[in-house]
XYZ file of N, CA, C and O in Angstrom:
568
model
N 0.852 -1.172 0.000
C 0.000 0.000 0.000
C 0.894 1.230 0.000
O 1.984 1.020 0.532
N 0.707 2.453 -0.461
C 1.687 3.037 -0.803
C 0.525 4.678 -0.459
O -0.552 5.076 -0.901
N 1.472 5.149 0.486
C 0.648 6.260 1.077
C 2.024 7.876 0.521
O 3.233 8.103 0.563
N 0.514 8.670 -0.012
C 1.241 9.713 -1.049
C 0.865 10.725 0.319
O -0.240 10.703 0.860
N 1.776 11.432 0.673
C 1.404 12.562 1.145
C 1.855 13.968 0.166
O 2.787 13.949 -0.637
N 1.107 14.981 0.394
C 0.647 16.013 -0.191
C 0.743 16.797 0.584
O -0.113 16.710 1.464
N 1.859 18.068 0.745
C 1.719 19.287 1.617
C 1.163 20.279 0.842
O 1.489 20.467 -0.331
N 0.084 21.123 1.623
C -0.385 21.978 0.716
C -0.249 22.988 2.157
O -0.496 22.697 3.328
N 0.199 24.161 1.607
C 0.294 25.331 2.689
C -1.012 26.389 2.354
O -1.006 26.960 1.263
N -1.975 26.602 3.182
C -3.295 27.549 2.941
C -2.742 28.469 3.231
O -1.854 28.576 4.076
N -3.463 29.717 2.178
C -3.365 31.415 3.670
C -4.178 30.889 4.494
O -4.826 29.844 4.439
N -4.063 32.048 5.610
C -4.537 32.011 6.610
C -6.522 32.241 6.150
O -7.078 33.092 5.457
N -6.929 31.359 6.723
C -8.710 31.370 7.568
C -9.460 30.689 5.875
O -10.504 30.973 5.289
N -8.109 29.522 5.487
C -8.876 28.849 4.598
C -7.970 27.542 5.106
O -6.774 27.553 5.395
N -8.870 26.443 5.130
C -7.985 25.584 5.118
C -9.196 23.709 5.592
O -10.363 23.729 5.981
N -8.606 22.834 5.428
C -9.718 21.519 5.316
C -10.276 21.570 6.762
O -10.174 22.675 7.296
N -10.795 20.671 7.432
C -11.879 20.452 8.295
C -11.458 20.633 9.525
O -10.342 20.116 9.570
N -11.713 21.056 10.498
C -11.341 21.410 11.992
C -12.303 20.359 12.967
O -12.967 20.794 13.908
N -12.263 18.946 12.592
C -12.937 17.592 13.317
C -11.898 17.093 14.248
O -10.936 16.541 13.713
N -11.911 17.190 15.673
C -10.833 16.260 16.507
C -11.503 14.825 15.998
O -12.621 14.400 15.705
N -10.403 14.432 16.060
C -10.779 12.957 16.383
C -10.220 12.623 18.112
O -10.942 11.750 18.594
N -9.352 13.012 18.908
C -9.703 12.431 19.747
C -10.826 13.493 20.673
O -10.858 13.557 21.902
N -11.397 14.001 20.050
C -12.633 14.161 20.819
C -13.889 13.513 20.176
O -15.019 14.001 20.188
N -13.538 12.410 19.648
C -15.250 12.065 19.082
C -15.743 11.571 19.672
O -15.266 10.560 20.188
N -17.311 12.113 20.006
C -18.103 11.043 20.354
C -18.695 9.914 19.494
O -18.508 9.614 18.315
N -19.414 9.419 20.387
C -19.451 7.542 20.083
C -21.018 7.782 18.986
O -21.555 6.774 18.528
N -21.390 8.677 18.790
C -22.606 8.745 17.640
C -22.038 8.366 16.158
O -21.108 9.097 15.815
N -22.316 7.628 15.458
C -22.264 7.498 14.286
C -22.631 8.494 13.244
O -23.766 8.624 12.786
N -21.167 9.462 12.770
C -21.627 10.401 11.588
C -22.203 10.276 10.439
O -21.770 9.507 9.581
N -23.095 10.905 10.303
C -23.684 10.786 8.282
C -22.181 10.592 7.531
O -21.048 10.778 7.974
N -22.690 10.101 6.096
C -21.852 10.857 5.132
C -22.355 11.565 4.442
O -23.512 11.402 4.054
N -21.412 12.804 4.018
C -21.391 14.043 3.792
C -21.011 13.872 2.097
O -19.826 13.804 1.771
N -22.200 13.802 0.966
C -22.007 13.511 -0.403
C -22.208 15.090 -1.303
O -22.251 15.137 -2.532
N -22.292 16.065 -0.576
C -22.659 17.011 -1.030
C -21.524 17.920 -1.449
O -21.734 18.805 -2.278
N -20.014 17.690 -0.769
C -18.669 18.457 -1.197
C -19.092 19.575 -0.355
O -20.106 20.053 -0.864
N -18.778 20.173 0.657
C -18.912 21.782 1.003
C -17.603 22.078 1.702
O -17.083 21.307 2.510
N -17.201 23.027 1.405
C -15.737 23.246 2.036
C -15.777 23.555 3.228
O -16.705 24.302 3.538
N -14.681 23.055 4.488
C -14.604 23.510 4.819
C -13.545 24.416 5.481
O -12.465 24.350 4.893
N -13.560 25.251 6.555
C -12.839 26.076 6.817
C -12.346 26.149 8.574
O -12.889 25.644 9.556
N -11.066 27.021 8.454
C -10.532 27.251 9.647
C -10.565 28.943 9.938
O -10.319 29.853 9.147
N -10.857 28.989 10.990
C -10.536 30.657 11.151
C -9.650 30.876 12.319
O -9.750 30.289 13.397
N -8.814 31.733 12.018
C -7.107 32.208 13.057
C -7.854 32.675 14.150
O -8.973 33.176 14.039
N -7.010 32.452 15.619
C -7.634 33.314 16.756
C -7.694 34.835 16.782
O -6.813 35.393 16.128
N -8.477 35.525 17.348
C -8.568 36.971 17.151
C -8.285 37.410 18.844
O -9.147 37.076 19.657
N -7.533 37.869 19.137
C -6.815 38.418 20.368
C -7.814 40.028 20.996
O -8.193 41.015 20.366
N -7.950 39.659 22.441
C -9.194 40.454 22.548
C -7.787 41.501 22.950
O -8.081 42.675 22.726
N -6.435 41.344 23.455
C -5.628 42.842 23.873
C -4.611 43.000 22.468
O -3.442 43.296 22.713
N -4.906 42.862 21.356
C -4.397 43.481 20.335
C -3.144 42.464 19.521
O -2.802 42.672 18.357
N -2.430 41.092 20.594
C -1.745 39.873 20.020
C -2.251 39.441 19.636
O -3.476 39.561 19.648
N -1.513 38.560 18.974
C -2.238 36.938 18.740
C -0.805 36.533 18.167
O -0.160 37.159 17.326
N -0.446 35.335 18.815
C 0.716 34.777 18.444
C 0.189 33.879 17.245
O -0.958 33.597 16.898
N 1.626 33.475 16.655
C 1.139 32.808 15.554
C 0.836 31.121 15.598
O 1.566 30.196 15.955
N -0.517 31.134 15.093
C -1.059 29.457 15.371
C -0.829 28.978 14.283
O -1.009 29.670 13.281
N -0.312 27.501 14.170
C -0.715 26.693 13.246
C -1.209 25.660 13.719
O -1.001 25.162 14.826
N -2.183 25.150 12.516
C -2.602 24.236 12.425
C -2.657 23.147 11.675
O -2.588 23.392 10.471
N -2.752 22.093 11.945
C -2.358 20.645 11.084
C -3.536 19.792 10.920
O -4.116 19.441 11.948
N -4.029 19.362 9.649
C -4.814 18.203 9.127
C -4.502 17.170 8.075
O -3.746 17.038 7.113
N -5.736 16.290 8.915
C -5.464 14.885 8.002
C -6.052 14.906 7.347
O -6.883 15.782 7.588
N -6.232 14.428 6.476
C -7.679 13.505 5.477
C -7.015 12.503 5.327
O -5.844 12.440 4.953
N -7.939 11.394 5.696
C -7.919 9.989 5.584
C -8.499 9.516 4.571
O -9.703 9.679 4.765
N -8.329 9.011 3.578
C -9.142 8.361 2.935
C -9.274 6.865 2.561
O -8.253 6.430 2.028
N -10.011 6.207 2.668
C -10.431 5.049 3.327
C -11.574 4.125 2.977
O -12.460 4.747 2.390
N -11.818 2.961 3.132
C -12.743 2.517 2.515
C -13.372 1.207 3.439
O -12.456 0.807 4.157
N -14.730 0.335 3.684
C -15.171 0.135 4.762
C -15.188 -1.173 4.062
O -15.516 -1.257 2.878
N -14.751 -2.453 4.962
C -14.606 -3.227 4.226
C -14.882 -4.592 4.448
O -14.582 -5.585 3.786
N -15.849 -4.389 6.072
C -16.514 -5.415 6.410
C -17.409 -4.928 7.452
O -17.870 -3.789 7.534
N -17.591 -5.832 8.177
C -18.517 -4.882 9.380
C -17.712 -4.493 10.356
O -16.553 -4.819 10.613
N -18.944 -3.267 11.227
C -18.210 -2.663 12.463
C -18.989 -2.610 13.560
O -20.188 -2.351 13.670
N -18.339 -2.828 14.194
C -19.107 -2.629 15.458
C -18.649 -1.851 16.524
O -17.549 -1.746 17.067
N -20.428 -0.999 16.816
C -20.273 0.167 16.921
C -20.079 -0.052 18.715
O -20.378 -1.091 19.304
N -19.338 1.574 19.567
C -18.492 1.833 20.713
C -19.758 1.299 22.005
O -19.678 0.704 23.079
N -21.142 2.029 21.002
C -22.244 2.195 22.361
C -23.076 1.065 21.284
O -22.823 0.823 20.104
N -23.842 0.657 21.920
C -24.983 -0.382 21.036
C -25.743 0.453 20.740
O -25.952 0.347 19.532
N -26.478 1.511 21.297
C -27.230 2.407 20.806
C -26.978 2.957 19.244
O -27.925 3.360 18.570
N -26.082 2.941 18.915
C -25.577 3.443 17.998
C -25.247 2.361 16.871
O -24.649 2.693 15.847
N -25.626 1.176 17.087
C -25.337 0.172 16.370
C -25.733 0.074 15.107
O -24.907 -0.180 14.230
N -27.386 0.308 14.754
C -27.871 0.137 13.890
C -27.115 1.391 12.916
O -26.728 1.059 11.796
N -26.974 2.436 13.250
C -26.482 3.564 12.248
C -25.725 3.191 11.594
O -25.734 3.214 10.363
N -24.691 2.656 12.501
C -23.321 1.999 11.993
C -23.575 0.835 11.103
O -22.559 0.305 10.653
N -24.400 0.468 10.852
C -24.642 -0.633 10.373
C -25.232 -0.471 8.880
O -24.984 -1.178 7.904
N -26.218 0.834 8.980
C -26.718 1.655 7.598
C -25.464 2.119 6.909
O -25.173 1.857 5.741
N -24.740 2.846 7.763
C -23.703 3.364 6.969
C -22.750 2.868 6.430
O -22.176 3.579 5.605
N -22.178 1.387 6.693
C -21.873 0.472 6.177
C -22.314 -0.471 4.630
O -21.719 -0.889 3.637
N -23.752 -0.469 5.188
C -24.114 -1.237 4.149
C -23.927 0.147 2.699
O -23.494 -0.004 1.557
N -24.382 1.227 3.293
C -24.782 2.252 2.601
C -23.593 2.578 1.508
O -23.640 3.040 0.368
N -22.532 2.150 2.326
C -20.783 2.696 1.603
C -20.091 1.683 1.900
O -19.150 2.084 2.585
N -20.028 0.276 1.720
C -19.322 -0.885 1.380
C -18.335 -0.532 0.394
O -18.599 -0.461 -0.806
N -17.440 -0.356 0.786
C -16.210 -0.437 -0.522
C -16.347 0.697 -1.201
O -16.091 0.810 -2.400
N -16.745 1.562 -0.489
C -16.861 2.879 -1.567
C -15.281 3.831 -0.770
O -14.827 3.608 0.352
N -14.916 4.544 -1.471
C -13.852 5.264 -0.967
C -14.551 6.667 -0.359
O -15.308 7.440 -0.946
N -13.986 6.739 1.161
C -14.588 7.968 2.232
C -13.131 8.383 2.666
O -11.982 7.943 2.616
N -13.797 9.430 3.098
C -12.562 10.366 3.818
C -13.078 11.352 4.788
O -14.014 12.146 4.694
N -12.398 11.156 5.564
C -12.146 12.357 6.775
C -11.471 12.981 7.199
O -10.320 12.545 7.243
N -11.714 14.295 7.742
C -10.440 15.480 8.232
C -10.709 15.617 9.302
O -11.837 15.281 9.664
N -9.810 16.146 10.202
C -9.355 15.675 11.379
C -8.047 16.644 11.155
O -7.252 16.804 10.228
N -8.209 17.188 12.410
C -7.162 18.498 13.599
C -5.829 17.164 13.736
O -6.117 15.968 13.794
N -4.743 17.568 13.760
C -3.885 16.332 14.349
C -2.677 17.243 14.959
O -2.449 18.436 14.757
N -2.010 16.351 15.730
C -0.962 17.008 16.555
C 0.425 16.226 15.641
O 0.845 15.077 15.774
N 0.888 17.258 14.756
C 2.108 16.888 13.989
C 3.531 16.299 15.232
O 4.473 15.597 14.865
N 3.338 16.789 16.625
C 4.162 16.524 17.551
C 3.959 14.979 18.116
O 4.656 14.529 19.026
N 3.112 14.370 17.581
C 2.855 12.632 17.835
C 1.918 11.830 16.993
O 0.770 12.024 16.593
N 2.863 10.778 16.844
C 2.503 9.444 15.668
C 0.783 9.504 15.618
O -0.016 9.482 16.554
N 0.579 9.578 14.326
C -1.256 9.748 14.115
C -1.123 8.089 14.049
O -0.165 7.511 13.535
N -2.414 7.350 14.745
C -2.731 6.203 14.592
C -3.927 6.408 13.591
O -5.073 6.455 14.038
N -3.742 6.500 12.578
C -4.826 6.558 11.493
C -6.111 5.694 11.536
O -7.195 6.260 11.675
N -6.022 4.073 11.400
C -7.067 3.416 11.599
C -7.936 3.743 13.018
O -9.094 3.382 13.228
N -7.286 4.327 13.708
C -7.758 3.893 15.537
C -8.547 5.487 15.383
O -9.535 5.749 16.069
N -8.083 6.275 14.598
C -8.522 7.529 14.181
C -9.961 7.252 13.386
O -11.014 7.700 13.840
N -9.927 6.733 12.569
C -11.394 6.503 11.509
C -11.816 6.025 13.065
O -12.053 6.743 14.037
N -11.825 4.660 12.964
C -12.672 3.888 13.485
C -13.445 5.017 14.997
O -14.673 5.055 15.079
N -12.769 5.648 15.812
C -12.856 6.623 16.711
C -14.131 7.943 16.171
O -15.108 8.350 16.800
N -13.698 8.290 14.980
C -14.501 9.180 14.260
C -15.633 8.759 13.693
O -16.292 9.695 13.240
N -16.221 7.449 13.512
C -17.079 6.796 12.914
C -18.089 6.385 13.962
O -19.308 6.444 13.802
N -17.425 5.932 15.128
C -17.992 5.886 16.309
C -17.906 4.161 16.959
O -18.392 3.784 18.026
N -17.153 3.327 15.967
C -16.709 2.178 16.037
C -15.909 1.772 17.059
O -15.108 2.674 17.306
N -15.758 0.840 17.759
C -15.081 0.174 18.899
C -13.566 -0.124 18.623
O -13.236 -1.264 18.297
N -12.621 0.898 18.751
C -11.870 0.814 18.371
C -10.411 -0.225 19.369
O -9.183 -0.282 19.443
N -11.803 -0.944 20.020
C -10.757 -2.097 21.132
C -11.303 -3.733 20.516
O -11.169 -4.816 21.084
N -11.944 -3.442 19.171
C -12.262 -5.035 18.460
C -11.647 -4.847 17.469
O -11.733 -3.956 16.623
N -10.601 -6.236 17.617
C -9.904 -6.388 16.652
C -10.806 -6.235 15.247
O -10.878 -5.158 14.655
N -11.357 -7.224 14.874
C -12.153 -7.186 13.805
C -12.805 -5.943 13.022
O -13.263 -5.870 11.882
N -12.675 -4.945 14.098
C -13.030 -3.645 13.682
C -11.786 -3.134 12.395
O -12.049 -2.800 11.240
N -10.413 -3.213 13.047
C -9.062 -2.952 12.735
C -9.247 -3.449 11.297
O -8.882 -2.655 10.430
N -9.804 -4.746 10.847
C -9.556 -5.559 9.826
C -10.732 -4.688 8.921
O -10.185 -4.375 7.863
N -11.917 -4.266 8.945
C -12.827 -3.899 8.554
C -11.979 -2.311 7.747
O -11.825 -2.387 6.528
N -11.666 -1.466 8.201
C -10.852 -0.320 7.569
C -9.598 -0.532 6.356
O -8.596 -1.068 6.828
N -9.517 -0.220 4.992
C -8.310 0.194 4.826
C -8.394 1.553 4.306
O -9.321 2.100 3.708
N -7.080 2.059 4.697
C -7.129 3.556 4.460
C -5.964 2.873 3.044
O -5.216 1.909 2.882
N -6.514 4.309 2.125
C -5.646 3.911 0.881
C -4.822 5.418 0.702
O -3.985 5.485 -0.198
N -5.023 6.392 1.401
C -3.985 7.697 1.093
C -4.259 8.244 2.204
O -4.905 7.600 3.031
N -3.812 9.624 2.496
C -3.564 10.274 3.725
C -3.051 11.756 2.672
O -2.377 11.744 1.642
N -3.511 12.636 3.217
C -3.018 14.022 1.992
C -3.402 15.028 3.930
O -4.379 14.890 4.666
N -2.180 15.907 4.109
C -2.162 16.988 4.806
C -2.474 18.676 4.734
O -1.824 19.498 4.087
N -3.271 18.847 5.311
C -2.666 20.310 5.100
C -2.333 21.283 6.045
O -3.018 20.969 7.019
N -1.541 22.504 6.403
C -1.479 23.166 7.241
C -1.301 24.736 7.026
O -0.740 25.313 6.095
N -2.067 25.375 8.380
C -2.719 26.556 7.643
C -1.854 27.391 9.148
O -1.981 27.243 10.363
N -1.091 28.162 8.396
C -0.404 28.965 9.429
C -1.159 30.911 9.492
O -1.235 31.682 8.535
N -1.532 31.141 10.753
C -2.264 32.016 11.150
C -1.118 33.372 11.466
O -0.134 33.153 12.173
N -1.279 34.282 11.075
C -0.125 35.620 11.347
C -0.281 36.138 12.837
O -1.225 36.306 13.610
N 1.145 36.316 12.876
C 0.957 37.069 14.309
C 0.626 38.232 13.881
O 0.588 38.631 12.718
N 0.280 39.018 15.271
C 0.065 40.578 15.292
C 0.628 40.992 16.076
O 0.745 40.516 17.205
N 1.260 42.288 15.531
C 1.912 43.717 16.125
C 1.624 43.476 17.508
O 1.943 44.307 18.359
């Protein structure tokens, strides 16, 4: 498998999706077939700074490739539509990441999807087929 990364540098208060993954909760997300961009916006300093932020994203892209099973049972059946719904179809997600430590990519989908990311079988169900970055550096001020 052969993973292409892609640096793309944004101006500032454009840039791909601002989704933690380790903050996801355990709800099972739609997919999103409609394309809408999205965006980041720089901090705005209420005493006249703002040091300079950057920020770092993933896109995963990925494809579902057996079943999953989902973190909460409540949430099971979704997971289960959305599966059948996108079997082998190629998905992707963006996701905030900390360039300062190893991204566990699969443990990342599966986390963002809302999948149990402590069953093995889950692990086997994901392959990610690329990974493309981007990072959007925010200006300091005077």
């Amino acid at each position: 498998m052969s993973m292409n990364k892609r640096i793309v540098f944004l101006a500032p208060l454009f840039a791909a999706a601002s989704i933690y993954a380790t903050d996801a909760v355990s709800a099972v997300p739609p997919v999103d077939g409609a394309g809408k961009p999205a965006y980041t916006t720089c901090p705005v300093s209420t005493t006249g700074v703002t040091p300079t932020s950057i920020y770092h994203f993933d896109k995963i892209i990925f494809t579902i490739v057996g079943k999953l099973q989902a973190a909460n049972t409540a949430d099971q059946q979704a997971l289960e539509n959305l599966v059948a719904n996108n079997f082998k179809k190629p998905l992707d997600i963006k996701i905030l990441d900390n360039p300062r430590t190893v991204a566990d990519l699969k443990g990342k989908v599966l986390t963002f999807l809302g999948a149990d990311p402590k069953i093995p079988d889950n692990w086997l169900s994901i392959e990610i087929t690329d990974v493309e970055y981007a990072a959007v550096v925010c200006p300091k001020t005077p």
